[in-house]
Amino acid sequence: MSKYSDQFKLTAVHAYLEGGEGFRKVAQRLAVDFSLLRRWVSSFQKHGQFSLRKPGQRYSATYKRSVLEYMHKHQLSLRQTAAHFGLGQSSQIGIWARQYYSGSPASPAPKRRKPAAMSKKPYPIKP
């Protein structure tokens, strides 16, 4: 669940776009981080109001690779690339890049682990 409601995000974006104030002033007035407001505005301008409602998703390795290739081909920052593809977190692209360039065999596929089995402790028998 998101910390901020969709309506709050939309209100914050409209406050910035219609107010004529900077990111920091609007963010301070609404008590949110200015970089978060900047991300919402960028996503809104690129993909519309439905981009603010996107839940977490899983992406295939080929999609991740295509995002990284696009970023390097067009020399975009992490934030610009996230806005272009409608991704919520620009830091996620950085994680994909580290996985891809580390040379790990499954890069940039997600690391899925099997949960550890719980061991059964023997209960003492009462006489």
Short mmCIF file of N, CA and C in Angstrom, two decimals:
data_model
loop_
_atom_site.label_atom_id
_atom_site.label_comp_id
_atom_site.label_asym_id
_atom_site.label_seq_id
_atom_site.Cartn_x
_atom_site.Cartn_y
_atom_site.Cartn_z
N MET A 1 0.84 -1.17 0.00
CA MET A 1 0.00 0.00 0.00
C MET A 1 0.89 1.24 0.00
N SER A 2 0.48 2.23 -0.73
CA SER A 2 1.24 3.46 -0.86
C SER A 2 1.04 4.35 0.36
N LYS A 3 2.08 5.09 0.69
CA LYS A 3 2.00 5.99 1.83
C LYS A 3 1.06 7.15 1.54
N TYR A 4 1.03 7.59 0.28
CA TYR A 4 0.19 8.71 -0.13
C TYR A 4 -0.91 8.21 -1.05
N SER A 5 -2.10 8.73 -0.86
CA SER A 5 -3.23 8.31 -1.70
C SER A 5 -3.07 8.88 -3.11
N ASP A 6 -3.78 8.27 -4.05
CA ASP A 6 -3.74 8.73 -5.43
C ASP A 6 -4.26 10.15 -5.54
N GLN A 7 -5.30 10.46 -4.78
CA GLN A 7 -5.88 11.80 -4.82
C GLN A 7 -4.89 12.84 -4.28
N PHE A 8 -4.15 12.50 -3.24
CA PHE A 8 -3.16 13.42 -2.69
C PHE A 8 -2.06 13.69 -3.71
N LYS A 9 -1.59 12.63 -4.39
CA LYS A 9 -0.56 12.79 -5.41
C LYS A 9 -1.04 13.71 -6.53
N LEU A 10 -2.26 13.50 -6.96
CA LEU A 10 -2.83 14.31 -8.04
C LEU A 10 -2.98 15.76 -7.59
N THR A 11 -3.41 15.97 -6.36
CA THR A 11 -3.53 17.32 -5.81
C THR A 11 -2.17 18.00 -5.74
N ALA A 12 -1.15 17.26 -5.33
CA ALA A 12 0.20 17.82 -5.23
C ALA A 12 0.73 18.20 -6.61
N VAL A 13 0.49 17.36 -7.60
CA VAL A 13 0.95 17.64 -8.97
C VAL A 13 0.27 18.90 -9.50
N HIS A 14 -1.05 19.00 -9.31
CA HIS A 14 -1.78 20.17 -9.78
C HIS A 14 -1.36 21.43 -9.03
N ALA A 15 -1.05 21.30 -7.75
CA ALA A 15 -0.58 22.46 -6.97
C ALA A 15 0.72 22.99 -7.54
N TYR A 16 1.60 22.10 -7.97
CA TYR A 16 2.87 22.54 -8.57
C TYR A 16 2.63 23.14 -9.95
N LEU A 17 1.88 22.45 -10.80
CA LEU A 17 1.70 22.89 -12.18
C LEU A 17 0.92 24.19 -12.30
N GLU A 18 -0.03 24.42 -11.42
CA GLU A 18 -0.88 25.61 -11.51
C GLU A 18 -0.45 26.74 -10.59
N GLY A 19 0.42 26.44 -9.63
CA GLY A 19 0.76 27.42 -8.62
C GLY A 19 1.86 28.40 -8.97
N GLY A 20 2.75 28.03 -9.86
CA GLY A 20 3.85 28.92 -10.20
C GLY A 20 4.96 28.94 -9.17
N GLU A 21 4.90 28.03 -8.19
CA GLU A 21 5.95 27.93 -7.19
C GLU A 21 6.89 26.80 -7.56
N GLY A 22 8.04 26.77 -6.93
CA GLY A 22 9.02 25.73 -7.18
C GLY A 22 8.67 24.43 -6.47
N PHE A 23 9.44 23.38 -6.82
CA PHE A 23 9.22 22.08 -6.20
C PHE A 23 9.35 22.14 -4.69
N ARG A 24 10.40 22.83 -4.23
CA ARG A 24 10.67 22.85 -2.79
C ARG A 24 9.56 23.54 -1.99
N LYS A 25 9.04 24.64 -2.52
CA LYS A 25 7.99 25.37 -1.79
C LYS A 25 6.70 24.56 -1.71
N VAL A 26 6.31 23.98 -2.84
CA VAL A 26 5.08 23.17 -2.85
C VAL A 26 5.26 21.94 -1.97
N ALA A 27 6.41 21.30 -2.06
CA ALA A 27 6.67 20.10 -1.27
C ALA A 27 6.68 20.43 0.23
N GLN A 28 7.26 21.56 0.57
CA GLN A 28 7.30 21.96 1.98
C GLN A 28 5.89 22.25 2.49
N ARG A 29 5.08 22.90 1.67
CA ARG A 29 3.71 23.22 2.06
C ARG A 29 2.88 21.94 2.26
N LEU A 30 3.15 20.91 1.45
CA LEU A 30 2.40 19.66 1.54
C LEU A 30 3.07 18.61 2.43
N ALA A 31 4.24 18.96 2.97
CA ALA A 31 5.00 18.08 3.87
C ALA A 31 5.41 16.77 3.20
N VAL A 32 5.94 16.88 1.96
CA VAL A 32 6.51 15.72 1.27
C VAL A 32 7.91 16.10 0.79
N ASP A 33 8.70 15.11 0.46
CA ASP A 33 10.04 15.37 -0.04
C ASP A 33 9.95 15.95 -1.45
N PHE A 34 10.77 16.95 -1.76
CA PHE A 34 10.67 17.60 -3.06
C PHE A 34 11.04 16.67 -4.21
N SER A 35 11.95 15.73 -3.98
CA SER A 35 12.31 14.80 -5.06
C SER A 35 11.15 13.85 -5.37
N LEU A 36 10.36 13.53 -4.36
CA LEU A 36 9.17 12.71 -4.57
C LEU A 36 8.14 13.47 -5.40
N LEU A 37 7.94 14.74 -5.08
CA LEU A 37 7.03 15.57 -5.85
C LEU A 37 7.51 15.71 -7.29
N ARG A 38 8.80 15.88 -7.47
CA ARG A 38 9.37 16.00 -8.82
C ARG A 38 9.13 14.72 -9.62
N ARG A 39 9.25 13.56 -8.96
CA ARG A 39 9.00 12.28 -9.63
C ARG A 39 7.53 12.17 -10.04
N TRP A 40 6.62 12.58 -9.15
CA TRP A 40 5.20 12.53 -9.47
C TRP A 40 4.87 13.43 -10.66
N VAL A 41 5.42 14.64 -10.66
CA VAL A 41 5.15 15.59 -11.75
C VAL A 41 5.70 15.06 -13.07
N SER A 42 6.92 14.54 -13.04
CA SER A 42 7.53 14.00 -14.24
C SER A 42 6.72 12.84 -14.80
N SER A 43 6.29 11.95 -13.94
CA SER A 43 5.48 10.81 -14.35
C SER A 43 4.13 11.27 -14.89
N PHE A 44 3.54 12.25 -14.25
CA PHE A 44 2.25 12.78 -14.68
C PHE A 44 2.36 13.43 -16.06
N GLN A 45 3.40 14.21 -16.29
CA GLN A 45 3.58 14.88 -17.57
C GLN A 45 3.84 13.90 -18.70
N LYS A 46 4.52 12.82 -18.40
CA LYS A 46 4.89 11.85 -19.43
C LYS A 46 3.77 10.87 -19.73
N HIS A 47 3.05 10.41 -18.68
CA HIS A 47 2.10 9.32 -18.86
C HIS A 47 0.68 9.61 -18.37
N GLY A 48 0.41 10.80 -17.87
CA GLY A 48 -0.94 11.14 -17.44
C GLY A 48 -1.22 10.73 -16.00
N GLN A 49 -2.46 10.97 -15.57
CA GLN A 49 -2.80 10.77 -14.17
C GLN A 49 -2.80 9.32 -13.74
N PHE A 50 -2.97 8.38 -14.66
CA PHE A 50 -2.99 6.98 -14.27
C PHE A 50 -1.60 6.46 -13.92
N SER A 51 -0.56 7.20 -14.27
CA SER A 51 0.79 6.78 -13.91
C SER A 51 1.03 6.90 -12.41
N LEU A 52 0.23 7.69 -11.73
CA LEU A 52 0.39 7.86 -10.28
C LEU A 52 -0.22 6.70 -9.50
N ARG A 53 -0.95 5.83 -10.17
CA ARG A 53 -1.65 4.73 -9.50
C ARG A 53 -0.97 3.38 -9.67
N LYS A 54 0.16 3.34 -10.30
CA LYS A 54 0.77 2.06 -10.66
C LYS A 54 1.22 1.27 -9.44
N PRO A 55 0.73 0.05 -9.28
CA PRO A 55 1.22 -0.79 -8.18
C PRO A 55 2.55 -1.44 -8.56
N GLY A 56 3.18 -2.09 -7.61
CA GLY A 56 4.43 -2.77 -7.89
C GLY A 56 4.25 -3.88 -8.91
N GLN A 57 5.22 -4.03 -9.79
CA GLN A 57 5.13 -5.04 -10.85
C GLN A 57 6.43 -5.81 -10.92
N ARG A 58 6.36 -6.97 -11.56
CA ARG A 58 7.56 -7.76 -11.85
C ARG A 58 7.86 -7.59 -13.33
N TYR A 59 9.14 -7.45 -13.64
CA TYR A 59 9.55 -7.23 -15.02
C TYR A 59 10.47 -8.35 -15.47
N SER A 60 10.36 -8.71 -16.75
CA SER A 60 11.19 -9.78 -17.29
C SER A 60 12.62 -9.28 -17.49
N ALA A 61 13.54 -10.22 -17.63
CA ALA A 61 14.95 -9.87 -17.84
C ALA A 61 15.14 -9.13 -19.16
N THR A 62 14.39 -9.49 -20.19
CA THR A 62 14.54 -8.80 -21.48
C THR A 62 14.04 -7.36 -21.38
N TYR A 63 12.97 -7.14 -20.63
CA TYR A 63 12.48 -5.78 -20.45
C TYR A 63 13.51 -4.93 -19.70
N LYS A 64 14.08 -5.49 -18.65
CA LYS A 64 15.09 -4.76 -17.88
C LYS A 64 16.28 -4.41 -18.75
N ARG A 65 16.72 -5.37 -19.56
CA ARG A 65 17.85 -5.14 -20.45
C ARG A 65 17.52 -4.04 -21.47
N SER A 66 16.30 -4.04 -21.99
CA SER A 66 15.92 -3.02 -22.97
C SER A 66 15.87 -1.63 -22.32
N VAL A 67 15.45 -1.56 -21.06
CA VAL A 67 15.44 -0.28 -20.34
C VAL A 67 16.87 0.24 -20.19
N LEU A 68 17.79 -0.64 -19.79
CA LEU A 68 19.19 -0.24 -19.62
C LEU A 68 19.82 0.19 -20.94
N GLU A 69 19.53 -0.55 -22.02
CA GLU A 69 20.07 -0.20 -23.32
C GLU A 69 19.54 1.16 -23.79
N TYR A 70 18.26 1.41 -23.58
CA TYR A 70 17.66 2.69 -23.96
C TYR A 70 18.31 3.83 -23.17
N MET A 71 18.52 3.61 -21.88
CA MET A 71 19.12 4.63 -21.03
C MET A 71 20.52 5.00 -21.52
N HIS A 72 21.32 4.00 -21.87
CA HIS A 72 22.68 4.27 -22.31
C HIS A 72 22.72 4.82 -23.74
N LYS A 73 21.83 4.35 -24.59
CA LYS A 73 21.80 4.83 -25.98
C LYS A 73 21.45 6.31 -26.04
N HIS A 74 20.49 6.74 -25.22
CA HIS A 74 20.04 8.12 -25.23
C HIS A 74 20.68 8.98 -24.14
N GLN A 75 21.62 8.40 -23.40
CA GLN A 75 22.36 9.09 -22.34
C GLN A 75 21.42 9.80 -21.37
N LEU A 76 20.50 9.04 -20.80
CA LEU A 76 19.53 9.57 -19.85
C LEU A 76 19.95 9.24 -18.43
N SER A 77 19.47 10.03 -17.50
CA SER A 77 19.71 9.74 -16.09
C SER A 77 18.72 8.66 -15.64
N LEU A 78 18.93 8.16 -14.44
CA LEU A 78 18.01 7.16 -13.89
C LEU A 78 16.60 7.73 -13.77
N ARG A 79 16.50 8.96 -13.31
CA ARG A 79 15.20 9.60 -13.12
C ARG A 79 14.48 9.81 -14.46
N GLN A 80 15.23 10.26 -15.49
CA GLN A 80 14.63 10.47 -16.80
C GLN A 80 14.17 9.16 -17.42
N THR A 81 14.96 8.11 -17.23
CA THR A 81 14.61 6.80 -17.77
C THR A 81 13.36 6.26 -17.08
N ALA A 82 13.29 6.41 -15.76
CA ALA A 82 12.11 5.95 -15.02
C ALA A 82 10.86 6.70 -15.47
N ALA A 83 10.99 8.00 -15.73
CA ALA A 83 9.84 8.78 -16.20
C ALA A 83 9.43 8.35 -17.60
N HIS A 84 10.41 8.06 -18.45
CA HIS A 84 10.11 7.65 -19.83
C HIS A 84 9.35 6.33 -19.88
N PHE A 85 9.74 5.39 -19.05
CA PHE A 85 9.12 4.07 -19.06
C PHE A 85 7.96 3.95 -18.06
N GLY A 86 7.70 5.00 -17.31
CA GLY A 86 6.60 4.97 -16.36
C GLY A 86 6.87 4.11 -15.14
N LEU A 87 8.14 4.00 -14.76
CA LEU A 87 8.51 3.22 -13.58
C LEU A 87 8.42 4.12 -12.35
N GLY A 88 8.01 3.56 -11.24
CA GLY A 88 7.83 4.35 -10.03
C GLY A 88 9.13 4.80 -9.39
N GLN A 89 10.10 3.92 -9.33
CA GLN A 89 11.35 4.20 -8.63
C GLN A 89 12.52 4.23 -9.59
N SER A 90 13.25 5.33 -9.61
CA SER A 90 14.44 5.39 -10.45
C SER A 90 15.56 4.54 -9.86
N SER A 91 15.54 4.34 -8.55
CA SER A 91 16.58 3.53 -7.91
C SER A 91 16.51 2.08 -8.37
N GLN A 92 15.33 1.63 -8.80
CA GLN A 92 15.19 0.26 -9.28
C GLN A 92 16.03 0.04 -10.53
N ILE A 93 16.13 1.04 -11.39
CA ILE A 93 16.95 0.92 -12.60
C ILE A 93 18.42 0.81 -12.22
N GLY A 94 18.83 1.52 -11.18
CA GLY A 94 20.20 1.40 -10.69
C GLY A 94 20.52 0.00 -10.20
N ILE A 95 19.55 -0.62 -9.53
CA ILE A 95 19.73 -2.00 -9.07
C ILE A 95 19.86 -2.93 -10.26
N TRP A 96 19.02 -2.72 -11.29
CA TRP A 96 19.11 -3.55 -12.49
C TRP A 96 20.47 -3.40 -13.15
N ALA A 97 20.97 -2.16 -13.20
CA ALA A 97 22.27 -1.91 -13.83
C ALA A 97 23.39 -2.60 -13.06
N ARG A 98 23.37 -2.53 -11.74
CA ARG A 98 24.40 -3.20 -10.94
C ARG A 98 24.36 -4.70 -11.16
N GLN A 99 23.17 -5.27 -11.21
CA GLN A 99 23.04 -6.70 -11.46
C GLN A 99 23.55 -7.06 -12.85
N TYR A 100 23.23 -6.25 -13.82
CA TYR A 100 23.60 -6.54 -15.21
C TYR A 100 25.11 -6.44 -15.41
N TYR A 101 25.73 -5.39 -14.86
CA TYR A 101 27.15 -5.17 -15.09
C TYR A 101 28.05 -5.93 -14.12
N SER A 102 27.46 -6.56 -13.12
CA SER A 102 28.28 -7.36 -12.20
C SER A 102 28.65 -8.69 -12.84
N GLY A 103 27.94 -9.05 -13.91
CA GLY A 103 28.25 -10.28 -14.61
C GLY A 103 27.63 -11.50 -13.97
N SER A 104 26.69 -11.29 -13.08
CA SER A 104 26.06 -12.45 -12.46
C SER A 104 25.26 -13.21 -13.52
N PRO A 105 25.22 -14.52 -13.44
CA PRO A 105 24.60 -15.31 -14.50
C PRO A 105 23.12 -15.02 -14.72
N ALA A 106 22.42 -14.63 -13.69
CA ALA A 106 20.99 -14.39 -13.83
C ALA A 106 20.67 -12.91 -14.01
N SER A 107 21.67 -12.10 -14.29
CA SER A 107 21.42 -10.67 -14.34
C SER A 107 20.65 -10.31 -15.59
N PRO A 108 19.78 -9.34 -15.55
CA PRO A 108 19.24 -8.69 -14.36
C PRO A 108 17.95 -9.33 -13.87
N ALA A 109 17.88 -10.62 -13.87
CA ALA A 109 16.68 -11.31 -13.38
C ALA A 109 16.59 -11.19 -11.86
N PRO A 110 15.39 -11.19 -11.33
CA PRO A 110 15.24 -11.07 -9.88
C PRO A 110 15.74 -12.31 -9.16
N LYS A 111 16.24 -12.10 -7.96
CA LYS A 111 16.72 -13.21 -7.15
C LYS A 111 15.56 -13.72 -6.30
N ARG A 112 15.12 -14.93 -6.60
CA ARG A 112 14.03 -15.54 -5.84
C ARG A 112 14.61 -16.67 -5.02
N ARG A 113 14.33 -16.66 -3.76
CA ARG A 113 14.85 -17.70 -2.88
C ARG A 113 13.70 -18.49 -2.29
N LYS A 114 13.98 -19.74 -2.06
CA LYS A 114 13.01 -20.61 -1.41
C LYS A 114 13.06 -20.32 0.09
N PRO A 115 11.93 -20.19 0.73
CA PRO A 115 11.96 -19.93 2.17
C PRO A 115 12.55 -21.11 2.93
N ALA A 116 13.27 -20.80 3.98
CA ALA A 116 13.91 -21.84 4.78
C ALA A 116 12.84 -22.67 5.49
N ALA A 117 13.07 -23.95 5.51
CA ALA A 117 12.13 -24.85 6.19
C ALA A 117 12.30 -24.71 7.69
N MET A 118 11.19 -24.71 8.37
CA MET A 118 11.25 -24.60 9.83
C MET A 118 11.54 -25.98 10.42
N SER A 119 12.49 -26.02 11.30
CA SER A 119 12.82 -27.30 11.92
C SER A 119 11.84 -27.57 13.07
N LYS A 120 11.49 -28.82 13.22
CA LYS A 120 10.58 -29.18 14.30
C LYS A 120 11.39 -29.54 15.54
N LYS A 121 11.09 -28.85 16.61
CA LYS A 121 11.79 -29.10 17.86
C LYS A 121 11.04 -30.18 18.63
N PRO A 122 11.76 -31.15 19.12
CA PRO A 122 11.07 -32.20 19.90
C PRO A 122 10.62 -31.64 21.24
N TYR A 123 9.41 -31.94 21.58
CA TYR A 123 8.88 -31.50 22.86
C TYR A 123 9.15 -32.59 23.90
N PRO A 124 9.58 -32.21 25.08
CA PRO A 124 9.83 -33.22 26.12
C PRO A 124 8.52 -33.85 26.59
N ILE A 125 8.56 -35.12 26.79
CA ILE A 125 7.38 -35.85 27.26
C ILE A 125 7.34 -35.75 28.78
N LYS A 126 6.23 -35.30 29.28
CA LYS A 126 6.08 -35.16 30.73
C LYS A 126 5.66 -36.49 31.33
N PRO A 127 6.34 -36.92 32.42
CA PRO A 127 5.97 -38.20 33.05
C PRO A 127 4.71 -38.11 33.87
#
